[in-house]
Amino acid sequence: MNVSAWVWIATLVALVAVLAVDLLIIGRRPHEPTMKEASGWVAFYVALALLFGAGVWVVAGGRAAGEFYTGWLTEYSLSVDNLFVFVIIMGRFAVPRRFQQKVLLIGIVLALVMRGAFIAAGAALISQFSWVFYIFGAFLVYTAVTLVKGGENDEEDFKENVLIRWAKRALPLSSSFGDGQFRVVTSAGKRLFTPMLIVMIAIGTTDLIFALDSIPAIFGITKEPYLVFTANVFALMGLRQLFFLLGGLLERLVYLNVGLAVVLAFIGVKLFLEALHTNSLPFINGGHGLHWAPEIPIWLSLLVILGTLAVATAASLAKSARDRKRELVTTGH
């Protein structure tokens, strides 16, 4: 897939325009979105991603479109896991509901910038060193095992990183969120940063940590940097509204980590097999590819990912329903 410079420029301009509109809407009227508003925006971004994939199909063919859809679905499902930690961060810093949209949007903008740098670095590595797929594959399998061992998401999933701790020590902070700005002026004329700045740093840096597994995962789907970037953009763009739409449903997705672990392990194995197939390391088969290693087609990857997420979601909701019924029986209600 050959992507010209003007296509990249047009994509970046469109992204900046959408983010500018979002910032304008939130800046003029900070509020907690209703379920109708949140579901409308989520549906809009999903439809936009599906339409973009159709455009890729027309321009670059079915394989490229399949890689985009599979990559987008993978990134979107991994982004849902981010929401668990976002909920913890919002609760930890007691962010007022009307300001949460602004915090999420600015945090997501930071994440897009940082992920863009990750993607550029990953693409450069892959183009020069095909053996990096061995590392990516092993890392994804390790992450999958860690997810299964870690169990359900809880308060322990968020720990203040070095940047957050430094900011809390070094910056003059107020105890109030004020009107949702990053700085306030006290009655004595002193300028202080509000907790909004700390929360924004927490959201942005936490998402960067999540990118450590999501970026290698999508490179296991496609090596085309443009598809990697756009799949990440569409996955993150609807994340803010999804945060408000899912709400309490997040707590009911008890098997999501297991489902994501299966997805990451599958992609890790896929990467490892691809590395074997295109091997260039001299100490493995004399530097020649192992052609017995199968190449997993994109349609099979899409089916595995869709099926795994569907089973994990259905099992989670079924378990939550059983637990709620058992609780009602126990309490006598």
mmCIF file of C-alpha atoms in Angstrom:
data_model
loop_
_atom_site.group_PDB
_atom_site.id
_atom_site.type_symbol
_atom_site.label_atom_id
_atom_site.label_comp_id
_atom_site.label_asym_id
_atom_site.label_seq_id
_atom_site.Cartn_x
_atom_site.Cartn_y
_atom_site.Cartn_z
ATOM 1 C CA MET A 1 0.000 0.000 0.000
ATOM 2 C CA ASN A 2 1.614 3.250 -1.191
ATOM 3 C CA VAL A 3 0.316 6.257 0.774
ATOM 4 C CA SER A 4 1.274 9.634 -0.672
ATOM 5 C CA ALA A 5 2.249 12.666 1.384
ATOM 6 C CA TRP A 6 -0.965 14.520 0.541
ATOM 7 C CA VAL A 7 -3.065 11.650 1.924
ATOM 8 C CA TRP A 8 -1.132 11.861 5.197
ATOM 9 C CA ILE A 9 -1.591 15.638 5.270
ATOM 10 C CA ALA A 10 -5.334 15.393 4.521
ATOM 11 C CA THR A 11 -5.748 12.793 7.278
ATOM 12 C CA LEU A 12 -3.898 14.912 9.847
ATOM 13 C CA VAL A 13 -5.881 18.045 8.876
ATOM 14 C CA ALA A 14 -9.164 16.154 9.260
ATOM 15 C CA LEU A 15 -8.046 14.815 12.654
ATOM 16 C CA VAL A 16 -7.084 18.286 13.887
ATOM 17 C CA ALA A 17 -10.430 19.675 12.659
ATOM 18 C CA VAL A 18 -12.440 17.026 14.546
ATOM 19 C CA LEU A 19 -10.412 17.580 17.723
ATOM 20 C CA ALA A 20 -10.827 21.364 17.395
ATOM 21 C CA VAL A 21 -14.615 21.000 17.145
ATOM 22 C CA ASP A 22 -14.596 18.702 20.188
ATOM 23 C CA LEU A 23 -12.500 21.163 22.187
ATOM 24 C CA LEU A 24 -14.767 24.059 21.157
ATOM 25 C CA ILE A 25 -17.942 22.227 22.210
ATOM 26 C CA ILE A 26 -16.520 21.122 25.556
ATOM 27 C CA GLY A 27 -14.811 24.472 26.215
ATOM 28 C CA ARG A 28 -18.021 26.434 25.703
ATOM 29 C CA ARG A 29 -20.246 24.124 27.747
ATOM 30 C CA PRO A 30 -18.536 21.732 30.194
ATOM 31 C CA HIS A 31 -21.102 19.070 31.114
ATOM 32 C CA GLU A 32 -21.700 15.410 31.768
ATOM 33 C CA PRO A 33 -23.114 13.933 28.533
ATOM 34 C CA THR A 34 -26.443 12.133 28.638
ATOM 35 C CA MET A 35 -26.678 8.485 27.581
ATOM 36 C CA LYS A 36 -28.351 9.633 24.357
ATOM 37 C CA GLU A 37 -25.553 12.079 23.593
ATOM 38 C CA ALA A 38 -22.785 9.587 24.416
ATOM 39 C CA SER A 39 -24.369 6.758 22.407
ATOM 40 C CA GLY A 40 -24.891 9.108 19.452
ATOM 41 C CA TRP A 41 -21.221 10.105 19.393
ATOM 42 C CA VAL A 42 -20.012 6.499 19.810
ATOM 43 C CA ALA A 43 -22.268 5.429 16.918
ATOM 44 C CA PHE A 44 -20.913 8.345 14.849
ATOM 45 C CA TYR A 45 -17.263 7.369 15.392
ATOM 46 C CA VAL A 46 -17.953 3.672 14.755
ATOM 47 C CA ALA A 47 -19.800 4.560 11.525
ATOM 48 C CA LEU A 48 -16.916 6.851 10.551
ATOM 49 C CA ALA A 49 -14.413 4.001 11.069
ATOM 50 C CA LEU A 50 -16.552 1.600 9.015
ATOM 51 C CA LEU A 51 -16.871 4.208 6.250
ATOM 52 C CA PHE A 52 -13.116 4.844 6.296
ATOM 53 C CA GLY A 53 -12.482 1.101 5.988
ATOM 54 C CA ALA A 54 -14.848 0.983 2.995
ATOM 55 C CA GLY A 55 -12.846 3.812 1.422
ATOM 56 C CA VAL A 56 -9.622 1.850 1.988
ATOM 57 C CA TRP A 57 -11.296 -1.146 0.313
ATOM 58 C CA VAL A 58 -12.165 0.926 -2.784
ATOM 59 C CA VAL A 59 -8.739 2.556 -3.044
ATOM 60 C CA ALA A 60 -6.351 -0.180 -1.866
ATOM 61 C CA GLY A 61 -8.324 -3.435 -2.014
ATOM 62 C CA GLY A 62 -9.905 -5.930 0.371
ATOM 63 C CA ARG A 63 -6.694 -7.021 2.094
ATOM 64 C CA ALA A 64 -5.806 -3.484 3.208
ATOM 65 C CA ALA A 65 -9.390 -2.902 4.374
ATOM 66 C CA GLY A 66 -9.338 -6.171 6.295
ATOM 67 C CA GLU A 67 -6.102 -5.146 7.994
ATOM 68 C CA PHE A 68 -7.619 -1.782 8.944
ATOM 69 C CA TYR A 69 -10.807 -3.317 10.362
ATOM 70 C CA THR A 70 -8.893 -5.984 12.289
ATOM 71 C CA GLY A 71 -6.404 -3.438 13.625
ATOM 72 C CA TRP A 72 -9.153 -0.995 14.584
ATOM 73 C CA LEU A 73 -11.136 -3.711 16.379
ATOM 74 C CA THR A 74 -8.019 -4.841 18.247
ATOM 75 C CA GLU A 75 -7.114 -1.291 19.310
ATOM 76 C CA TYR A 76 -10.726 -0.507 20.258
ATOM 77 C CA SER A 77 -11.000 -3.596 22.455
ATOM 78 C CA LEU A 78 -7.663 -2.846 24.128
ATOM 79 C CA SER A 79 -8.806 0.762 24.644
ATOM 80 C CA VAL A 80 -11.853 -0.460 26.577
ATOM 81 C CA ASP A 81 -9.414 -1.888 29.105
ATOM 82 C CA ASN A 82 -7.986 1.636 29.460
ATOM 83 C CA LEU A 83 -11.398 2.799 30.649
ATOM 84 C CA PHE A 84 -11.125 0.715 33.826
ATOM 85 C CA VAL A 85 -8.047 2.694 34.833
ATOM 86 C CA PHE A 86 -9.607 5.992 33.697
ATOM 87 C CA VAL A 87 -12.512 5.330 36.095
ATOM 88 C CA ILE A 88 -10.000 4.719 38.917
ATOM 89 C CA ILE A 89 -8.100 7.934 38.070
ATOM 90 C CA MET A 90 -11.284 10.017 38.006
ATOM 91 C CA GLY A 91 -12.290 8.592 41.388
ATOM 92 C CA ARG A 92 -8.808 8.913 42.898
ATOM 93 C CA PHE A 93 -8.618 12.644 42.075
ATOM 94 C CA ALA A 94 -12.353 13.281 42.663
ATOM 95 C CA VAL A 95 -12.845 14.937 39.259
ATOM 96 C CA PRO A 96 -16.302 16.593 39.022
ATOM 97 C CA ARG A 97 -18.434 14.847 36.384
ATOM 98 C CA ARG A 98 -18.889 18.025 34.320
ATOM 99 C CA PHE A 99 -15.108 18.339 33.822
ATOM 100 C CA GLN A 100 -14.386 14.696 32.987
ATOM 101 C CA GLN A 101 -14.994 15.155 29.239
ATOM 102 C CA LYS A 102 -12.336 17.870 29.057
ATOM 103 C CA VAL A 103 -9.793 15.794 30.976
ATOM 104 C CA LEU A 104 -10.399 12.756 28.755
ATOM 105 C CA LEU A 105 -10.227 14.727 25.511
ATOM 106 C CA ILE A 106 -6.949 16.478 26.321
ATOM 107 C CA GLY A 107 -5.489 13.229 27.668
ATOM 108 C CA ILE A 108 -6.485 11.474 24.436
ATOM 109 C CA VAL A 109 -4.888 14.250 22.338
ATOM 110 C CA LEU A 110 -1.640 13.710 24.249
ATOM 111 C CA ALA A 111 -1.970 9.954 23.748
ATOM 112 C CA LEU A 112 -2.422 10.405 19.984
ATOM 113 C CA VAL A 113 0.737 12.502 19.757
ATOM 114 C CA MET A 114 2.749 10.013 21.822
ATOM 115 C CA ARG A 115 1.361 6.994 19.970
ATOM 116 C CA GLY A 116 2.259 8.692 16.677
ATOM 117 C CA ALA A 117 5.875 8.773 17.841
ATOM 118 C CA PHE A 118 5.671 5.105 18.918
ATOM 119 C CA ILE A 119 4.247 4.102 15.537
ATOM 120 C CA ALA A 120 6.970 5.975 13.631
ATOM 121 C CA ALA A 121 9.655 4.298 15.746
ATOM 122 C CA GLY A 122 8.042 0.858 15.344
ATOM 123 C CA ALA A 123 7.734 1.252 11.566
ATOM 124 C CA ALA A 124 11.392 2.295 11.308
ATOM 125 C CA LEU A 125 12.499 -0.720 13.373
ATOM 126 C CA ILE A 126 10.430 -3.179 11.343
ATOM 127 C CA SER A 127 11.673 -1.815 8.005
ATOM 128 C CA GLN A 128 15.293 -2.248 9.103
ATOM 129 C CA PHE A 129 15.161 -5.315 11.353
ATOM 130 C CA SER A 130 12.582 -8.011 10.626
ATOM 131 C CA TRP A 131 13.769 -9.940 13.699
ATOM 132 C CA VAL A 132 12.059 -7.336 15.898
ATOM 133 C CA PHE A 133 8.898 -9.433 15.403
ATOM 134 C CA TYR A 134 10.454 -12.081 17.676
ATOM 135 C CA ILE A 135 10.640 -9.447 20.430
ATOM 136 C CA PHE A 136 7.132 -8.092 19.750
ATOM 137 C CA GLY A 137 5.672 -11.616 19.747
ATOM 138 C CA ALA A 138 7.377 -12.650 22.973
ATOM 139 C CA PHE A 139 6.324 -9.388 24.650
ATOM 140 C CA LEU A 140 2.666 -9.858 23.672
ATOM 141 C CA VAL A 141 2.596 -13.428 24.980
ATOM 142 C CA TYR A 142 4.220 -12.230 28.230
ATOM 143 C CA THR A 143 1.613 -9.440 28.504
ATOM 144 C CA ALA A 144 -1.176 -11.981 27.930
ATOM 145 C CA VAL A 145 0.106 -14.163 30.782
ATOM 146 C CA THR A 146 0.379 -11.074 33.015
ATOM 147 C CA LEU A 147 -3.228 -10.103 32.204
ATOM 148 C CA VAL A 148 -4.531 -13.543 33.165
ATOM 149 C CA LYS A 149 -2.526 -13.611 36.399
ATOM 150 C CA GLY A 150 -3.587 -10.061 37.246
ATOM 151 C CA GLY A 151 -7.274 -10.957 37.286
ATOM 152 C CA GLU A 152 -9.904 -8.231 37.496
ATOM 153 C CA ASN A 153 -9.123 -4.529 37.384
ATOM 154 C CA ASP A 154 -9.000 -2.739 40.725
ATOM 155 C CA GLU A 155 -7.372 0.192 42.495
ATOM 156 C CA GLU A 156 -3.970 -1.501 42.309
ATOM 157 C CA ASP A 157 -4.011 -1.128 38.503
ATOM 158 C CA PHE A 158 -3.197 2.574 38.859
ATOM 159 C CA LYS A 159 -0.026 3.738 40.526
ATOM 160 C CA GLU A 160 1.194 7.310 40.318
ATOM 161 C CA ASN A 161 4.188 7.397 37.977
ATOM 162 C CA VAL A 162 7.336 9.502 38.340
ATOM 163 C CA LEU A 163 5.970 12.405 36.287
ATOM 164 C CA ILE A 164 2.791 12.652 38.378
ATOM 165 C CA ARG A 165 4.715 12.507 41.652
ATOM 166 C CA TRP A 166 7.157 15.165 40.436
ATOM 167 C CA ALA A 167 4.333 17.469 39.281
ATOM 168 C CA LYS A 168 2.566 17.184 42.657
ATOM 169 C CA ARG A 169 5.790 18.098 44.469
ATOM 170 C CA ALA A 170 7.189 20.766 42.164
ATOM 171 C CA LEU A 171 4.105 22.689 40.995
ATOM 172 C CA PRO A 172 2.058 25.114 43.126
ATOM 173 C CA LEU A 173 -1.323 23.368 43.276
ATOM 174 C CA SER A 174 -4.740 24.445 44.464
ATOM 175 C CA SER A 175 -7.116 22.043 46.181
ATOM 176 C CA SER A 176 -10.076 23.105 44.030
ATOM 177 C CA PHE A 177 -10.900 22.393 40.375
ATOM 178 C CA GLY A 178 -12.396 25.873 40.086
ATOM 179 C CA ASP A 179 -14.134 26.391 36.751
ATOM 180 C CA GLY A 180 -12.255 23.554 35.087
ATOM 181 C CA GLN A 181 -9.238 25.550 33.917
ATOM 182 C CA PHE A 182 -5.628 24.515 34.498
ATOM 183 C CA ARG A 183 -4.784 27.613 36.528
ATOM 184 C CA VAL A 184 -6.601 29.754 39.077
ATOM 185 C CA VAL A 185 -5.769 33.061 40.727
ATOM 186 C CA THR A 186 -6.285 33.225 44.498
ATOM 187 C CA SER A 187 -7.731 36.225 46.331
ATOM 188 C CA ALA A 188 -4.158 37.168 47.211
ATOM 189 C CA GLY A 189 -3.241 37.263 43.509
ATOM 190 C CA LYS A 190 -1.203 34.054 43.555
ATOM 191 C CA ARG A 191 -1.392 31.820 40.460
ATOM 192 C CA LEU A 192 -1.859 28.118 41.150
ATOM 193 C CA PHE A 193 -2.313 25.037 38.985
ATOM 194 C CA THR A 194 -5.529 23.113 39.564
ATOM 195 C CA PRO A 195 -5.741 19.298 39.973
ATOM 196 C CA MET A 196 -6.972 19.254 36.335
ATOM 197 C CA LEU A 197 -3.339 19.407 35.214
ATOM 198 C CA ILE A 198 -2.332 16.404 37.339
ATOM 199 C CA VAL A 199 -5.332 14.361 36.140
ATOM 200 C CA MET A 200 -4.563 15.213 32.527
ATOM 201 C CA ILE A 201 -0.955 14.052 33.000
ATOM 202 C CA ALA A 202 -2.232 10.847 34.629
ATOM 203 C CA ILE A 203 -4.617 10.085 31.742
ATOM 204 C CA GLY A 204 -2.031 10.825 29.028
ATOM 205 C CA THR A 205 0.875 8.923 30.579
ATOM 206 C CA THR A 206 -1.313 5.962 31.572
ATOM 207 C CA ASP A 207 -2.504 5.623 27.978
ATOM 208 C CA LEU A 208 1.112 5.728 26.829
ATOM 209 C CA ILE A 209 1.836 2.730 29.073
ATOM 210 C CA PHE A 210 -1.086 0.882 27.488
ATOM 211 C CA ALA A 211 0.413 1.673 24.063
ATOM 212 C CA LEU A 212 3.371 -0.556 24.946
ATOM 213 C CA ASP A 213 1.234 -3.598 24.148
ATOM 214 C CA SER A 214 -1.324 -2.129 21.717
ATOM 215 C CA ILE A 215 1.263 -0.832 19.212
ATOM 216 C CA PRO A 216 3.114 -4.178 18.861
ATOM 217 C CA ALA A 217 -0.309 -5.870 18.665
ATOM 218 C CA ILE A 218 -1.447 -3.855 15.663
ATOM 219 C CA PHE A 219 1.911 -4.275 13.936
ATOM 220 C CA GLY A 220 1.076 -7.967 14.185
ATOM 221 C CA ILE A 221 -1.978 -7.206 12.024
ATOM 222 C CA THR A 222 -0.475 -4.819 9.481
ATOM 223 C CA LYS A 223 2.961 -3.356 8.769
ATOM 224 C CA GLU A 224 1.506 -0.322 6.949
ATOM 225 C CA PRO A 225 2.145 2.738 9.189
ATOM 226 C CA TYR A 226 -0.837 4.623 7.735
ATOM 227 C CA LEU A 227 -3.255 1.826 8.675
ATOM 228 C CA VAL A 228 -1.614 1.482 12.106
ATOM 229 C CA PHE A 229 -2.020 5.213 12.751
ATOM 230 C CA THR A 230 -5.597 5.552 11.483
ATOM 231 C CA ALA A 231 -6.727 2.440 13.388
ATOM 232 C CA ASN A 232 -5.336 4.013 16.575
ATOM 233 C CA VAL A 233 -6.995 7.344 15.778
ATOM 234 C CA PHE A 234 -10.443 5.823 15.270
ATOM 235 C CA ALA A 235 -10.061 3.642 18.384
ATOM 236 C CA LEU A 236 -9.153 6.607 20.592
ATOM 237 C CA MET A 237 -11.528 9.194 19.097
ATOM 238 C CA GLY A 238 -14.654 7.523 20.472
ATOM 239 C CA LEU A 239 -13.062 6.559 23.770
ATOM 240 C CA ARG A 240 -14.251 9.676 25.630
ATOM 241 C CA GLN A 241 -17.917 9.066 24.829
ATOM 242 C CA LEU A 242 -17.539 5.328 25.446
ATOM 243 C CA PHE A 243 -16.354 6.168 28.986
ATOM 244 C CA PHE A 244 -19.731 7.746 29.775
ATOM 245 C CA LEU A 245 -21.790 5.260 27.749
ATOM 246 C CA LEU A 246 -20.477 2.119 29.431
ATOM 247 C CA GLY A 247 -20.474 3.577 32.950
ATOM 248 C CA GLY A 248 -21.313 0.816 35.403
ATOM 249 C CA LEU A 249 -21.201 -1.818 32.660
ATOM 250 C CA LEU A 250 -17.402 -1.800 32.930
ATOM 251 C CA GLU A 251 -17.625 -3.479 36.334
ATOM 252 C CA ARG A 252 -19.670 -6.295 34.789
ATOM 253 C CA LEU A 253 -17.047 -7.159 32.127
ATOM 254 C CA VAL A 254 -15.259 -9.477 34.526
ATOM 255 C CA TYR A 255 -13.765 -11.694 31.813
ATOM 256 C CA LEU A 256 -12.555 -8.872 29.566
ATOM 257 C CA ASN A 257 -8.961 -9.337 30.735
ATOM 258 C CA VAL A 258 -9.117 -13.019 29.813
ATOM 259 C CA GLY A 259 -10.498 -12.180 26.376
ATOM 260 C CA LEU A 260 -7.840 -9.542 25.778
ATOM 261 C CA ALA A 261 -5.163 -11.981 26.977
ATOM 262 C CA VAL A 262 -6.310 -14.522 24.370
ATOM 263 C CA VAL A 263 -6.253 -11.826 21.659
ATOM 264 C CA LEU A 264 -2.746 -10.660 22.615
ATOM 265 C CA ALA A 265 -1.432 -14.228 22.862
ATOM 266 C CA PHE A 266 -2.912 -15.058 19.435
ATOM 267 C CA ILE A 267 -1.300 -11.997 17.832
ATOM 268 C CA GLY A 268 1.973 -12.754 19.661
ATOM 269 C CA VAL A 269 2.041 -16.282 18.213
ATOM 270 C CA LYS A 270 1.099 -14.864 14.789
ATOM 271 C CA LEU A 271 4.050 -12.453 14.979
ATOM 272 C CA PHE A 272 6.427 -15.211 16.055
ATOM 273 C CA LEU A 273 5.336 -17.468 13.180
ATOM 274 C CA GLU A 274 5.761 -14.584 10.733
ATOM 275 C CA ALA A 275 9.243 -13.906 12.138
ATOM 276 C CA LEU A 276 10.143 -17.562 11.583
ATOM 277 C CA HIS A 277 8.732 -17.498 8.050
ATOM 278 C CA THR A 278 10.827 -14.443 7.098
ATOM 279 C CA ASN A 279 13.760 -15.251 9.387
ATOM 280 C CA SER A 280 17.088 -13.511 8.785
ATOM 281 C CA LEU A 281 18.883 -14.329 12.031
ATOM 282 C CA PRO A 282 22.017 -16.348 11.167
ATOM 283 C CA PHE A 283 21.766 -18.666 14.188
ATOM 284 C CA ILE A 284 18.253 -19.832 13.160
ATOM 285 C CA ASN A 285 18.231 -22.124 10.104
ATOM 286 C CA GLY A 286 21.390 -20.466 8.788
ATOM 287 C CA GLY A 287 19.618 -17.137 8.311
ATOM 288 C CA HIS A 288 16.937 -18.576 6.014
ATOM 289 C CA GLY A 289 13.193 -18.499 6.509
ATOM 290 C CA LEU A 290 11.398 -21.539 7.905
ATOM 291 C CA HIS A 291 8.742 -22.024 5.264
ATOM 292 C CA TRP A 292 6.887 -24.642 7.288
ATOM 293 C CA ALA A 293 5.813 -21.827 9.646
ATOM 294 C CA PRO A 294 2.251 -20.959 8.577
ATOM 295 C CA GLU A 295 1.172 -17.416 7.756
ATOM 296 C CA ILE A 296 -2.148 -16.689 9.448
ATOM 297 C CA PRO A 297 -4.470 -14.888 6.986
ATOM 298 C CA ILE A 298 -6.131 -11.619 7.987
ATOM 299 C CA TRP A 299 -9.669 -13.059 7.749
ATOM 300 C CA LEU A 300 -8.794 -15.727 10.321
ATOM 301 C CA SER A 301 -7.291 -13.088 12.618
ATOM 302 C CA LEU A 302 -10.496 -11.046 12.381
ATOM 303 C CA LEU A 303 -12.655 -14.094 13.147
ATOM 304 C CA VAL A 304 -10.531 -15.106 16.147
ATOM 305 C CA ILE A 305 -10.548 -11.584 17.608
ATOM 306 C CA LEU A 306 -14.284 -11.064 17.048
ATOM 307 C CA GLY A 307 -15.145 -14.500 18.421
ATOM 308 C CA THR A 308 -12.927 -14.124 21.498
ATOM 309 C CA LEU A 309 -14.355 -10.710 22.411
ATOM 310 C CA ALA A 310 -17.926 -11.903 21.848
ATOM 311 C CA VAL A 311 -17.430 -14.948 24.092
ATOM 312 C CA ALA A 312 -15.672 -12.888 26.799
ATOM 313 C CA THR A 313 -18.468 -10.278 26.801
ATOM 314 C CA ALA A 314 -21.280 -12.862 26.848
ATOM 315 C CA ALA A 315 -19.594 -14.870 29.634
ATOM 316 C CA SER A 316 -19.004 -11.681 31.659
ATOM 317 C CA LEU A 317 -22.616 -10.537 31.423
ATOM 318 C CA ALA A 318 -23.887 -14.041 32.245
ATOM 319 C CA LYS A 319 -21.669 -14.248 35.345
ATOM 320 C CA SER A 320 -22.716 -10.764 36.473
ATOM 321 C CA ALA A 321 -26.390 -11.726 36.085
ATOM 322 C CA ARG A 322 -25.856 -14.907 38.148
ATOM 323 C CA ASP A 323 -23.975 -13.008 40.848
ATOM 324 C CA ARG A 324 -26.683 -10.353 41.047
ATOM 325 C CA LYS A 325 -29.401 -13.010 41.289
ATOM 326 C CA ARG A 326 -27.461 -14.838 44.022
ATOM 327 C CA GLU A 327 -27.045 -11.576 45.926
ATOM 328 C CA LEU A 328 -30.764 -10.867 45.745
ATOM 329 C CA VAL A 329 -31.548 -14.362 47.034
ATOM 330 C CA THR A 330 -29.029 -13.965 49.876
ATOM 331 C CA THR A 331 -30.370 -10.576 50.989
ATOM 332 C CA GLY A 332 -33.974 -11.704 50.607
ATOM 333 C CA HIS A 333 -34.964 -8.960 48.174
#
